[in-house]
PDB file of C-alpha atoms in Angstrom:
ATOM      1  CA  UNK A  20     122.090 296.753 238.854  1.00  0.00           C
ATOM      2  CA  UNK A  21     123.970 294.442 241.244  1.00  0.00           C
ATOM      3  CA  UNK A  22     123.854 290.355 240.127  1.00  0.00           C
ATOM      4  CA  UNK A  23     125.982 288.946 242.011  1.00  0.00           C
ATOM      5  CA  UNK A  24     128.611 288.708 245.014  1.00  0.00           C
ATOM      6  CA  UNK A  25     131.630 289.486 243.548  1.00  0.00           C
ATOM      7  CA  UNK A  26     133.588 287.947 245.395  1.00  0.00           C
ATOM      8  CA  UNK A  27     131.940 284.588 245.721  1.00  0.00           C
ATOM      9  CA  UNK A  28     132.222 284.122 242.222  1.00  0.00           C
ATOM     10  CA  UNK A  29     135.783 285.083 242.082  1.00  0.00           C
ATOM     11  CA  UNK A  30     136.543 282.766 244.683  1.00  0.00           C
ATOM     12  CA  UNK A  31     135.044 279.890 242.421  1.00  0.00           C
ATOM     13  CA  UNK A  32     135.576 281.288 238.934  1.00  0.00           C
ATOM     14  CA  UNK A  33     139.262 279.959 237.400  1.00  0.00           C
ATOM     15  CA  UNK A  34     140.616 279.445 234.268  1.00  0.00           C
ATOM     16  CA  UNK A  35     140.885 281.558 231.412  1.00  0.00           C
ATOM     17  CA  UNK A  36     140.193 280.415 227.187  1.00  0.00           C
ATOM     18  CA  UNK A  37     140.765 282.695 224.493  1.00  0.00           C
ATOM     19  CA  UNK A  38     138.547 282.631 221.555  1.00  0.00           C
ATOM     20  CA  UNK A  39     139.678 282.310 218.172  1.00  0.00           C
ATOM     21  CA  UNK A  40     140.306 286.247 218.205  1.00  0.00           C
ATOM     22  CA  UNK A  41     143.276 285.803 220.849  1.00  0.00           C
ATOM     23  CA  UNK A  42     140.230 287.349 222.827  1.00  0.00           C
ATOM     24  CA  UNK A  43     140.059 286.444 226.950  1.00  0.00           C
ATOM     25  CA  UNK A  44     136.657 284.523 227.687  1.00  0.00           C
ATOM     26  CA  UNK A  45     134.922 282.714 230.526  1.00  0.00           C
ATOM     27  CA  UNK A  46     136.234 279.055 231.245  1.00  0.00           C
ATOM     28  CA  UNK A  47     135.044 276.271 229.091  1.00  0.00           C
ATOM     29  CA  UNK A  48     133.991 272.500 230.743  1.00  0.00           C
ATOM     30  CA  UNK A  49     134.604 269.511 228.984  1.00  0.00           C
ATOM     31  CA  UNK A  50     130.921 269.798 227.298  1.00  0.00           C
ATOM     32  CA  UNK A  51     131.470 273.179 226.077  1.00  0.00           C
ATOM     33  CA  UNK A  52     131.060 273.492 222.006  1.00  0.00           C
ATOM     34  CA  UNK A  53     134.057 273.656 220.025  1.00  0.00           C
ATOM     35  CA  UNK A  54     132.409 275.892 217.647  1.00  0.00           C
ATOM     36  CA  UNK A  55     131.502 279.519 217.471  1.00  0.00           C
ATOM     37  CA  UNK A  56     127.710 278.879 218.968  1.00  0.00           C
ATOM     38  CA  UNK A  57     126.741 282.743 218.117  1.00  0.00           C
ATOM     39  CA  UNK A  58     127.589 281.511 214.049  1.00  0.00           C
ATOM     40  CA  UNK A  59     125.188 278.669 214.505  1.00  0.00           C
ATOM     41  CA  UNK A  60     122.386 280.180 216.895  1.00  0.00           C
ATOM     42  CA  UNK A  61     119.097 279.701 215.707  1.00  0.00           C
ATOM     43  CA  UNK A  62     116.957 281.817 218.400  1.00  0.00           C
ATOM     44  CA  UNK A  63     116.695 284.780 216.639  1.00  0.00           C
ATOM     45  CA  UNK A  64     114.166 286.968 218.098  1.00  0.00           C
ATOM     46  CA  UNK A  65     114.404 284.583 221.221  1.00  0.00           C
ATOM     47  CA  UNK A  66     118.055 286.161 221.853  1.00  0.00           C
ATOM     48  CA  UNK A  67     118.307 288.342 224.514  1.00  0.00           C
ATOM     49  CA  UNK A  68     121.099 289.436 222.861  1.00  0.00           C
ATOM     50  CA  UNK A  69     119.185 289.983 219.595  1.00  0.00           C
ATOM     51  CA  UNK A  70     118.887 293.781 219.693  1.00  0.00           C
ATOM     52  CA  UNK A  71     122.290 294.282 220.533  1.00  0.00           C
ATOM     53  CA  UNK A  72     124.243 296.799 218.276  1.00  0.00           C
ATOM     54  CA  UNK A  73     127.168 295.006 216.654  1.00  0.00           C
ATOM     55  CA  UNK A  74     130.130 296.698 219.017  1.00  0.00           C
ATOM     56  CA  UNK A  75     127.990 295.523 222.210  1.00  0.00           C
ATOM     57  CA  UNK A  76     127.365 292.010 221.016  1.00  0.00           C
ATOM     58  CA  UNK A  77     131.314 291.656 220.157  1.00  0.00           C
ATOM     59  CA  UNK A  78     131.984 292.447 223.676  1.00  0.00           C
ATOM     60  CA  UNK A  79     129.475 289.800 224.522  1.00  0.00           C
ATOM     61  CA  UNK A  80     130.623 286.869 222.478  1.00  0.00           C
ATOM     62  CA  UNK A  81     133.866 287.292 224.100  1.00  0.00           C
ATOM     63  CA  UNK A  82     132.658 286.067 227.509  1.00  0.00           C
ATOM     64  CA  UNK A  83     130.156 283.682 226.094  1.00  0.00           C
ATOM     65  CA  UNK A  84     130.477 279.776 226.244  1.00  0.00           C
ATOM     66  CA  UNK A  85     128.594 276.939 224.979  1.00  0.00           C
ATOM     67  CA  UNK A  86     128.019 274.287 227.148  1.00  0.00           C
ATOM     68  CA  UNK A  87     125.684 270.863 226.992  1.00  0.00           C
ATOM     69  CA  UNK A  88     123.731 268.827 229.718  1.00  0.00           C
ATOM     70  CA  UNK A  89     122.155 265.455 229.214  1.00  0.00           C
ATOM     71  CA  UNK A  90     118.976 264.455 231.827  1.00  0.00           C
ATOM     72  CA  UNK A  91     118.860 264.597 235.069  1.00  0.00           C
ATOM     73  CA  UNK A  92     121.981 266.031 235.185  1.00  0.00           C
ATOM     74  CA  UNK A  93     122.413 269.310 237.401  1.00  0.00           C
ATOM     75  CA  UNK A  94     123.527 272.336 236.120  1.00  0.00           C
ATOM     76  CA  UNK A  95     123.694 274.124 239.601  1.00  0.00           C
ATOM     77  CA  UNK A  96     122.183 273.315 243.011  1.00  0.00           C
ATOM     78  CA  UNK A  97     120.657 275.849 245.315  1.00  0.00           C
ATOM     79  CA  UNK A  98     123.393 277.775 247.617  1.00  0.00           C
ATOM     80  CA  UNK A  99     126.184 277.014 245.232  1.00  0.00           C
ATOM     81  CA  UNK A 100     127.845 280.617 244.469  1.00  0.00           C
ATOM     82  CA  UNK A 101     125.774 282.497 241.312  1.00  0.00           C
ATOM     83  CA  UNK A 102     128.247 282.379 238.651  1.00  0.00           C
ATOM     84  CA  UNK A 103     126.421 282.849 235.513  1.00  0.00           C
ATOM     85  CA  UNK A 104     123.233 283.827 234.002  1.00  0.00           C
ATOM     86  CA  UNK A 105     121.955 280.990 231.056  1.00  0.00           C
ATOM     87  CA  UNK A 106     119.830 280.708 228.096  1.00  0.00           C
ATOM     88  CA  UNK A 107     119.146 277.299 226.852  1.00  0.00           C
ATOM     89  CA  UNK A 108     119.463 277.581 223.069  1.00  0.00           C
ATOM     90  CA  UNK A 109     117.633 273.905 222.578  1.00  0.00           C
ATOM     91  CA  UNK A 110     116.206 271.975 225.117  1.00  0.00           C
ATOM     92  CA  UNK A 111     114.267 272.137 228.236  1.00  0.00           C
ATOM     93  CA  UNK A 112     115.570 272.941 232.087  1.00  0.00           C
ATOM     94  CA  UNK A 113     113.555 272.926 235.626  1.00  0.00           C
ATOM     95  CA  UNK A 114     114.154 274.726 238.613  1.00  0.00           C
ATOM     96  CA  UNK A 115     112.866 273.301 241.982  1.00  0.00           C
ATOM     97  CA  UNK A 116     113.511 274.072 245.488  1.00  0.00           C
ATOM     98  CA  UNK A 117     113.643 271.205 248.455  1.00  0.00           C
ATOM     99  CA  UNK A 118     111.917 271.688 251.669  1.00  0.00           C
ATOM    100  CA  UNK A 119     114.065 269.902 254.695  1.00  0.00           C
ATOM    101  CA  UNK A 120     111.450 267.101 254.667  1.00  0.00           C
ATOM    102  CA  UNK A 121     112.430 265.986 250.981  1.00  0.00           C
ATOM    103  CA  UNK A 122     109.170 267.509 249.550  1.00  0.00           C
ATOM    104  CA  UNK A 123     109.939 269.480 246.319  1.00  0.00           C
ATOM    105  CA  UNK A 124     108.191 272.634 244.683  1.00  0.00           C
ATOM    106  CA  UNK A 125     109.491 273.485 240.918  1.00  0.00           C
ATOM    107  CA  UNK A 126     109.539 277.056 240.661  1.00  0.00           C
ATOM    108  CA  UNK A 127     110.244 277.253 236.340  1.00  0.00           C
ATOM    109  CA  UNK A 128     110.726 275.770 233.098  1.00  0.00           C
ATOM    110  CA  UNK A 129     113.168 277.097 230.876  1.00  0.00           C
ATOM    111  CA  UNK A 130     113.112 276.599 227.055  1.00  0.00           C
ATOM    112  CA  UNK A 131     114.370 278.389 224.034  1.00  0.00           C
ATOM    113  CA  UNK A 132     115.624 281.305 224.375  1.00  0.00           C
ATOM    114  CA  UNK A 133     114.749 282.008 228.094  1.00  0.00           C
ATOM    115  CA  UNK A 134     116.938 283.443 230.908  1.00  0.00           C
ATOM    116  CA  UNK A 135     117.635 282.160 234.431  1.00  0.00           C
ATOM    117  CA  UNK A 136     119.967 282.026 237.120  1.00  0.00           C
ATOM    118  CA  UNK A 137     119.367 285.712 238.608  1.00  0.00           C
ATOM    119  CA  UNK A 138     120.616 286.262 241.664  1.00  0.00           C
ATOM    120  CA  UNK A 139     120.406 289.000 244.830  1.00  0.00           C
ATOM    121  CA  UNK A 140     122.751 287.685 247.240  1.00  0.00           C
ATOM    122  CA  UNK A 141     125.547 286.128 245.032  1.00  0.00           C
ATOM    123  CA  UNK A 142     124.300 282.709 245.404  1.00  0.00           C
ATOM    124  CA  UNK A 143     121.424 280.635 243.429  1.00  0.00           C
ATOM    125  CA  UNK A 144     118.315 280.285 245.089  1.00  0.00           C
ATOM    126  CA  UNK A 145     116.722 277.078 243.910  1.00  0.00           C
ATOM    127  CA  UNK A 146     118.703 274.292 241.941  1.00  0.00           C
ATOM    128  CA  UNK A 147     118.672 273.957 237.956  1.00  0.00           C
ATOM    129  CA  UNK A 148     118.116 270.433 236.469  1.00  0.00           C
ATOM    130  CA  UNK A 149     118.096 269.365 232.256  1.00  0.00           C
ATOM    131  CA  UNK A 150     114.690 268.133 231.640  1.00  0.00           C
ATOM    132  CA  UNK A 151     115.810 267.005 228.393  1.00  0.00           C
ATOM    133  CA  UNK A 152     119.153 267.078 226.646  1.00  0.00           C
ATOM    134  CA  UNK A 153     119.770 271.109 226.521  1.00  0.00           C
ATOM    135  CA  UNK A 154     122.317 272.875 224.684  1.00  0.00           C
ATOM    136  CA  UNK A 155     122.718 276.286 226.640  1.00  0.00           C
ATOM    137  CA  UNK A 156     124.923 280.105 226.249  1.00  0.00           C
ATOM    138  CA  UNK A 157     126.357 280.579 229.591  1.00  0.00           C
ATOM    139  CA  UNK A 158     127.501 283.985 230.674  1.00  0.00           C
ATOM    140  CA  UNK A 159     129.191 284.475 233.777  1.00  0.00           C
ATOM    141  CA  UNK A 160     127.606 287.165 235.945  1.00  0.00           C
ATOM    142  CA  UNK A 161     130.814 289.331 236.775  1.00  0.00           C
ATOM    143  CA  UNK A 162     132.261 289.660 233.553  1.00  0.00           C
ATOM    144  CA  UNK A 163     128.839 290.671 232.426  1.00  0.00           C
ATOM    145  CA  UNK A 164     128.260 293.346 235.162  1.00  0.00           C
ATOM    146  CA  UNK A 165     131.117 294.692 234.067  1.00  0.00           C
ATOM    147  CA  UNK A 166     129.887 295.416 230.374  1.00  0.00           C
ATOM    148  CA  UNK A 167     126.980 297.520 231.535  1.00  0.00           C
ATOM    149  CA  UNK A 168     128.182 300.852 231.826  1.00  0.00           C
ATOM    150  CA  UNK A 169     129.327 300.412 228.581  1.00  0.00           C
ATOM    151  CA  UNK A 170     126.347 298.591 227.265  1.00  0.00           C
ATOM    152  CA  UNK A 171     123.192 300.287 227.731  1.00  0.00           C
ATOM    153  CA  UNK A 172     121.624 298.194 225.517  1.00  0.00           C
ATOM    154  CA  UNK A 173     122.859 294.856 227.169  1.00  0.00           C
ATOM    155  CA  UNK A 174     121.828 296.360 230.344  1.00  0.00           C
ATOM    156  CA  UNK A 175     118.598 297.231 229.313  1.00  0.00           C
ATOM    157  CA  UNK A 176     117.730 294.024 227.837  1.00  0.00           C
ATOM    158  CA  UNK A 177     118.919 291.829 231.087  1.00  0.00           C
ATOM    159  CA  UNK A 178     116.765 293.892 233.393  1.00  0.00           C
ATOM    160  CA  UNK A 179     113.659 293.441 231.036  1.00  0.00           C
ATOM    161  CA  UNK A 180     114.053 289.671 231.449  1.00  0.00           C
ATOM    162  CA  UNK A 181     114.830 289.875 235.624  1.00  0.00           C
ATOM    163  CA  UNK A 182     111.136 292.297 235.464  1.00  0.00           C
ATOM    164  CA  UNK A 183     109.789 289.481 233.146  1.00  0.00           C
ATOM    165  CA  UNK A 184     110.813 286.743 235.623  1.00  0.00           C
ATOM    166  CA  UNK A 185     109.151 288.751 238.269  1.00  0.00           C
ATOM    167  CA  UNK A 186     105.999 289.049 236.760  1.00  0.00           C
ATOM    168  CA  UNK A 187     106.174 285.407 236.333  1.00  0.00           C
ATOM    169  CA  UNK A 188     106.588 285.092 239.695  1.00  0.00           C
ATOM    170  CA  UNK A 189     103.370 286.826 240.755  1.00  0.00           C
ATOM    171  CA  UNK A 190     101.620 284.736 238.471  1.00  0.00           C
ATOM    172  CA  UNK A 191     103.130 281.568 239.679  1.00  0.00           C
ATOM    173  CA  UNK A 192     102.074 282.584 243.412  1.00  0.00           C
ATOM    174  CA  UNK A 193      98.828 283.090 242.579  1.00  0.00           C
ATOM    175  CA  UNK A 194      98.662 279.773 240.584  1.00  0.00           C
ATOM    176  CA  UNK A 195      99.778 278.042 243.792  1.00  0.00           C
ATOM    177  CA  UNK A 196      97.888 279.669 246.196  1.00  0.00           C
ATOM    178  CA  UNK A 197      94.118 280.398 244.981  1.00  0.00           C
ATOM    179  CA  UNK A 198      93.728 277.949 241.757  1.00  0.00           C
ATOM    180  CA  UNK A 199      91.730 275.092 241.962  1.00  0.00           C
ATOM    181  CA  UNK A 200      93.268 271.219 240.309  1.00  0.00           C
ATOM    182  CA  UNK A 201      91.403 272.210 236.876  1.00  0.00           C
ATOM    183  CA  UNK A 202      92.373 275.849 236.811  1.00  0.00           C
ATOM    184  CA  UNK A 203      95.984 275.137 238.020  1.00  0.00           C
ATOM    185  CA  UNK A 204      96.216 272.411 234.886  1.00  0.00           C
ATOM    186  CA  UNK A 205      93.993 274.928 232.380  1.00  0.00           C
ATOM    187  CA  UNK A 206      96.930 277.436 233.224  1.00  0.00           C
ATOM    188  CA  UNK A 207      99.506 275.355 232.831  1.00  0.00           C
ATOM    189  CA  UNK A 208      98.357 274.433 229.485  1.00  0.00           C
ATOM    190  CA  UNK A 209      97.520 277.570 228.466  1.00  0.00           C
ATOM    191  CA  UNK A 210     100.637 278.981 229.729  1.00  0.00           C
ATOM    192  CA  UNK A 211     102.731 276.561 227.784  1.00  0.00           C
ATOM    193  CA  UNK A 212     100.782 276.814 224.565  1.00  0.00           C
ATOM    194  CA  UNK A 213     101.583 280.770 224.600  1.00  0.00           C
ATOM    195  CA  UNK A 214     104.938 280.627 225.587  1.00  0.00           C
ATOM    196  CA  UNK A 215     105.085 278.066 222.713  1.00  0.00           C
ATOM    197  CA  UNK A 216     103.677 280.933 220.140  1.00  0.00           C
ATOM    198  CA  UNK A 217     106.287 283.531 221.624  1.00  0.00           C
ATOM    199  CA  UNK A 218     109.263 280.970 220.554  1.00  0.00           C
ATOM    200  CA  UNK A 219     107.354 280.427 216.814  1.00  0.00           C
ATOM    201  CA  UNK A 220     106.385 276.960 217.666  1.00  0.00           C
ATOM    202  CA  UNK A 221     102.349 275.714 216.756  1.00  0.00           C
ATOM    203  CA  UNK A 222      99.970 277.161 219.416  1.00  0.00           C
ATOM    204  CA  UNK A 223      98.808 273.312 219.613  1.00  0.00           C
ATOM    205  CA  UNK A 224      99.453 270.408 220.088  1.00  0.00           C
ATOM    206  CA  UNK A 225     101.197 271.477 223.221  1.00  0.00           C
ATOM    207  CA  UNK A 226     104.714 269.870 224.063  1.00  0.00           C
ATOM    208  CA  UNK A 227     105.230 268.532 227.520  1.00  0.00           C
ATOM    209  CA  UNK A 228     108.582 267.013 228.238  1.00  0.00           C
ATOM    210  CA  UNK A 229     108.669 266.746 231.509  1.00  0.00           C
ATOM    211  CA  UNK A 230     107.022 263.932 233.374  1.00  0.00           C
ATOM    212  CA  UNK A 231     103.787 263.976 235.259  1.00  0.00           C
ATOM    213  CA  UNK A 232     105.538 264.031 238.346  1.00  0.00           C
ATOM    214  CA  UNK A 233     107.220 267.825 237.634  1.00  0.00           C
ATOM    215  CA  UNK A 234     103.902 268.834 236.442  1.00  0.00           C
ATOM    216  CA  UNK A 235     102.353 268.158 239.845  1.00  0.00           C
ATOM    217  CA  UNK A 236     105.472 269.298 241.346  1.00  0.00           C
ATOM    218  CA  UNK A 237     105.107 272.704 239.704  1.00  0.00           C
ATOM    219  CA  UNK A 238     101.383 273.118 240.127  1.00  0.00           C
ATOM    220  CA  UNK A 239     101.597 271.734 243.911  1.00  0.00           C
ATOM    221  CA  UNK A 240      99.077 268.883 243.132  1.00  0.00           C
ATOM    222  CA  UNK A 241      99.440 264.927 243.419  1.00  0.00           C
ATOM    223  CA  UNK A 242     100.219 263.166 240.157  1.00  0.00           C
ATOM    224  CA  UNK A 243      96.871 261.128 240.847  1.00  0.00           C
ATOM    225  CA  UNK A 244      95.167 264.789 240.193  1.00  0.00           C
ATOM    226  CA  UNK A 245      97.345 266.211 237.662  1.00  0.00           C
ATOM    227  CA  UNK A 246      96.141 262.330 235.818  1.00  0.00           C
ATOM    228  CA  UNK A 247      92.595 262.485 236.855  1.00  0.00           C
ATOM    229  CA  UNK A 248      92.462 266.273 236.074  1.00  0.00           C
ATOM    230  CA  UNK A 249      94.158 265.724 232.240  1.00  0.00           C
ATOM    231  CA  UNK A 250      91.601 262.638 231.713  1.00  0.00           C
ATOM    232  CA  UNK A 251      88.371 264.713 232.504  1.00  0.00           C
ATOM    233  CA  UNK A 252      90.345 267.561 230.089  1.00  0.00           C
ATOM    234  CA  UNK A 253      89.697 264.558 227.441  1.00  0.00           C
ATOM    235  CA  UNK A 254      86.090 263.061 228.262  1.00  0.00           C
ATOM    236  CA  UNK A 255      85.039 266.734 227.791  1.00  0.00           C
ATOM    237  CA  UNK A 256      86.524 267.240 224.817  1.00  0.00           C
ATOM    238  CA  UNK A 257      88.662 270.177 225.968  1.00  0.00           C
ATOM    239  CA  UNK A 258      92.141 267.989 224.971  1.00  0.00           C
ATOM    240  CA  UNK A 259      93.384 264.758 223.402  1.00  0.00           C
ATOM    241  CA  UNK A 260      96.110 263.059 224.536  1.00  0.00           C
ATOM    242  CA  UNK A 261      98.181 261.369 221.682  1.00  0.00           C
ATOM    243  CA  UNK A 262     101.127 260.257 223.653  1.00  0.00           C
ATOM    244  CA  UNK A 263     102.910 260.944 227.095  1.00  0.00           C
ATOM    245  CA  UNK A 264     104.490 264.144 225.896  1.00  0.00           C
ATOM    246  CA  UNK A 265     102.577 265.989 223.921  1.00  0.00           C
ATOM    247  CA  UNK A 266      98.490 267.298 224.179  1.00  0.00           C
ATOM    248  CA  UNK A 267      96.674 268.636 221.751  1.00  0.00           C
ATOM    249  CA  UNK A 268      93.773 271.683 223.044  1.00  0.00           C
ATOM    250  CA  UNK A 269      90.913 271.019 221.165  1.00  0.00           C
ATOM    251  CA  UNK A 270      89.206 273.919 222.965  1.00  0.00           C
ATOM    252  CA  UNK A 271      91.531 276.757 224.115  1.00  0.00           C
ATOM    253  CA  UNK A 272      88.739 279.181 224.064  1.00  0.00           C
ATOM    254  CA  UNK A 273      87.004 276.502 227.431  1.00  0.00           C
ATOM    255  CA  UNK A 274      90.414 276.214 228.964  1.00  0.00           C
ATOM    256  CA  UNK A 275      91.237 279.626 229.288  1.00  0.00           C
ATOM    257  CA  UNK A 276      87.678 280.268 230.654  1.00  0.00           C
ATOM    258  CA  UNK A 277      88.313 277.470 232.923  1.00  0.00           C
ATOM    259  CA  UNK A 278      92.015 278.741 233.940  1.00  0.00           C
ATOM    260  CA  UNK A 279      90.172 282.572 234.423  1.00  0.00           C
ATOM    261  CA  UNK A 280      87.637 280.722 237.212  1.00  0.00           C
ATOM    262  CA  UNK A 281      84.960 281.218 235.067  1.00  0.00           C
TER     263      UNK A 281
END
């Protein structure tokens, strides 16, 4: 399984730290964590590197970093050479691509334990962007390319999430392309209520950190609709809406109907 261009990122990729095992590992920025971040990770089942068998996740903490973003700061923009794949370990991350006219579709959001930054053609398609203030593991592409042979388990485990992120994908075009307003924002909400159940979090109320604009970015509807749309949500009963960020489904059994077309 090819991830990147080899040698783009070699071209870009400098620096070498040593972990506390006199161990060679990727290069740490100034935001990177001090401390051992696999000793204090909290994901779990989240992990992609969870079912790892111990000599395969050794190898892996040797090339792994810790690094932290604070809003809107960008992570990576679109064409810049595909260094590493990332999992945000707290926090929240969008990716959006520009069209040449300014206008802006977001094509993800990232939380918990999530991967991104797949590539095909050694470069990043769309540019990443902290939503919130986002702790993530970074691991860069090459040195982990070079573990799979060794680490069938690794291997297997990245190419369930790149056939995870194409499913999303699918569902994501049809979202875009055959969804009404109210389906496209039942979906979304559903969507993000389920995703909040895979990561252990309450079913409802539903978190929503990003602003109204991403939503409507993401769902490629006006803010004015993704508003209008949440407040009908309300009058019928189908939500409440206790602050900005967060909204509670007081009928998930309606809004899936309504996200299914019927």
């Amino acid at each position: 399984m090819t991830l990147t261009n080899h040698g783009a990122a070699t071209a870009v990729f400098s620096g070498r730290a040593f972990d506390k095992r006199g161990r060679e590992g990727c290069a740490r920025d100034t935001r990177s964590d001090p401390l051992d971040p696999c000793l204090q990770c909290t994901l779990g089942d989240l992990a992609f590197c969870n079912p790892l068998p111990p000599d395969e996740l050794e190898r892996l903490m040797a090339i792994q970093s810790s690094v932290r973003f604070a809003p809107p700061e960008t992570l990576f923009n679109e064409g810049d050479p595909a260094l590493y794949l990332l999992s945000p370990v707290s926090g929240t991350v969008k990716t959006y691509k520009l069209m040449a006219d300014g206008r802006r579709q977001i094509t993800g959001f990232f939380f918990r334990g999530d991967l991104f930054g797949f590539s095909g053609n050694g470069a990043y398609g769309y540019t990443a962007e902290a939503v919130t203030p986002v702790t993530l593991c970074r691991f860069p592409l090459v040195k982990l390319e070079q573990l799979f042979p060794s680490a069938p388990v690794l291997a297997r485990s990245v190419l369930q999430r790149t056939l995870a992120k194409l499913a999303n994908f699918h569902e994501q075009m049809l979202l875009l392309g055959r969804k009404s307003a109210p389906e496209k924002l039942a979906s979304f909400l559903i969507s993000l209520s389920m995703r909040a159940q895979e990561r252990g979090d309450p079913a409802s109320p539903v978190l929503i950190p990003m602003g109204r604009a991403d939503v409507a970015d993401y769902l490629g509807l006006t803010i004015e609709t993704v508003s209008r749309t949440l407040s009908k949500f309300r009058v019928q009963g189908l939500v409440e809406l206790p602050n900005p960020s967060t909204v509670t489904l007081c009928d998930r059994g309606t809004l899936r109907a309504i996200a299914d077309g019927l």
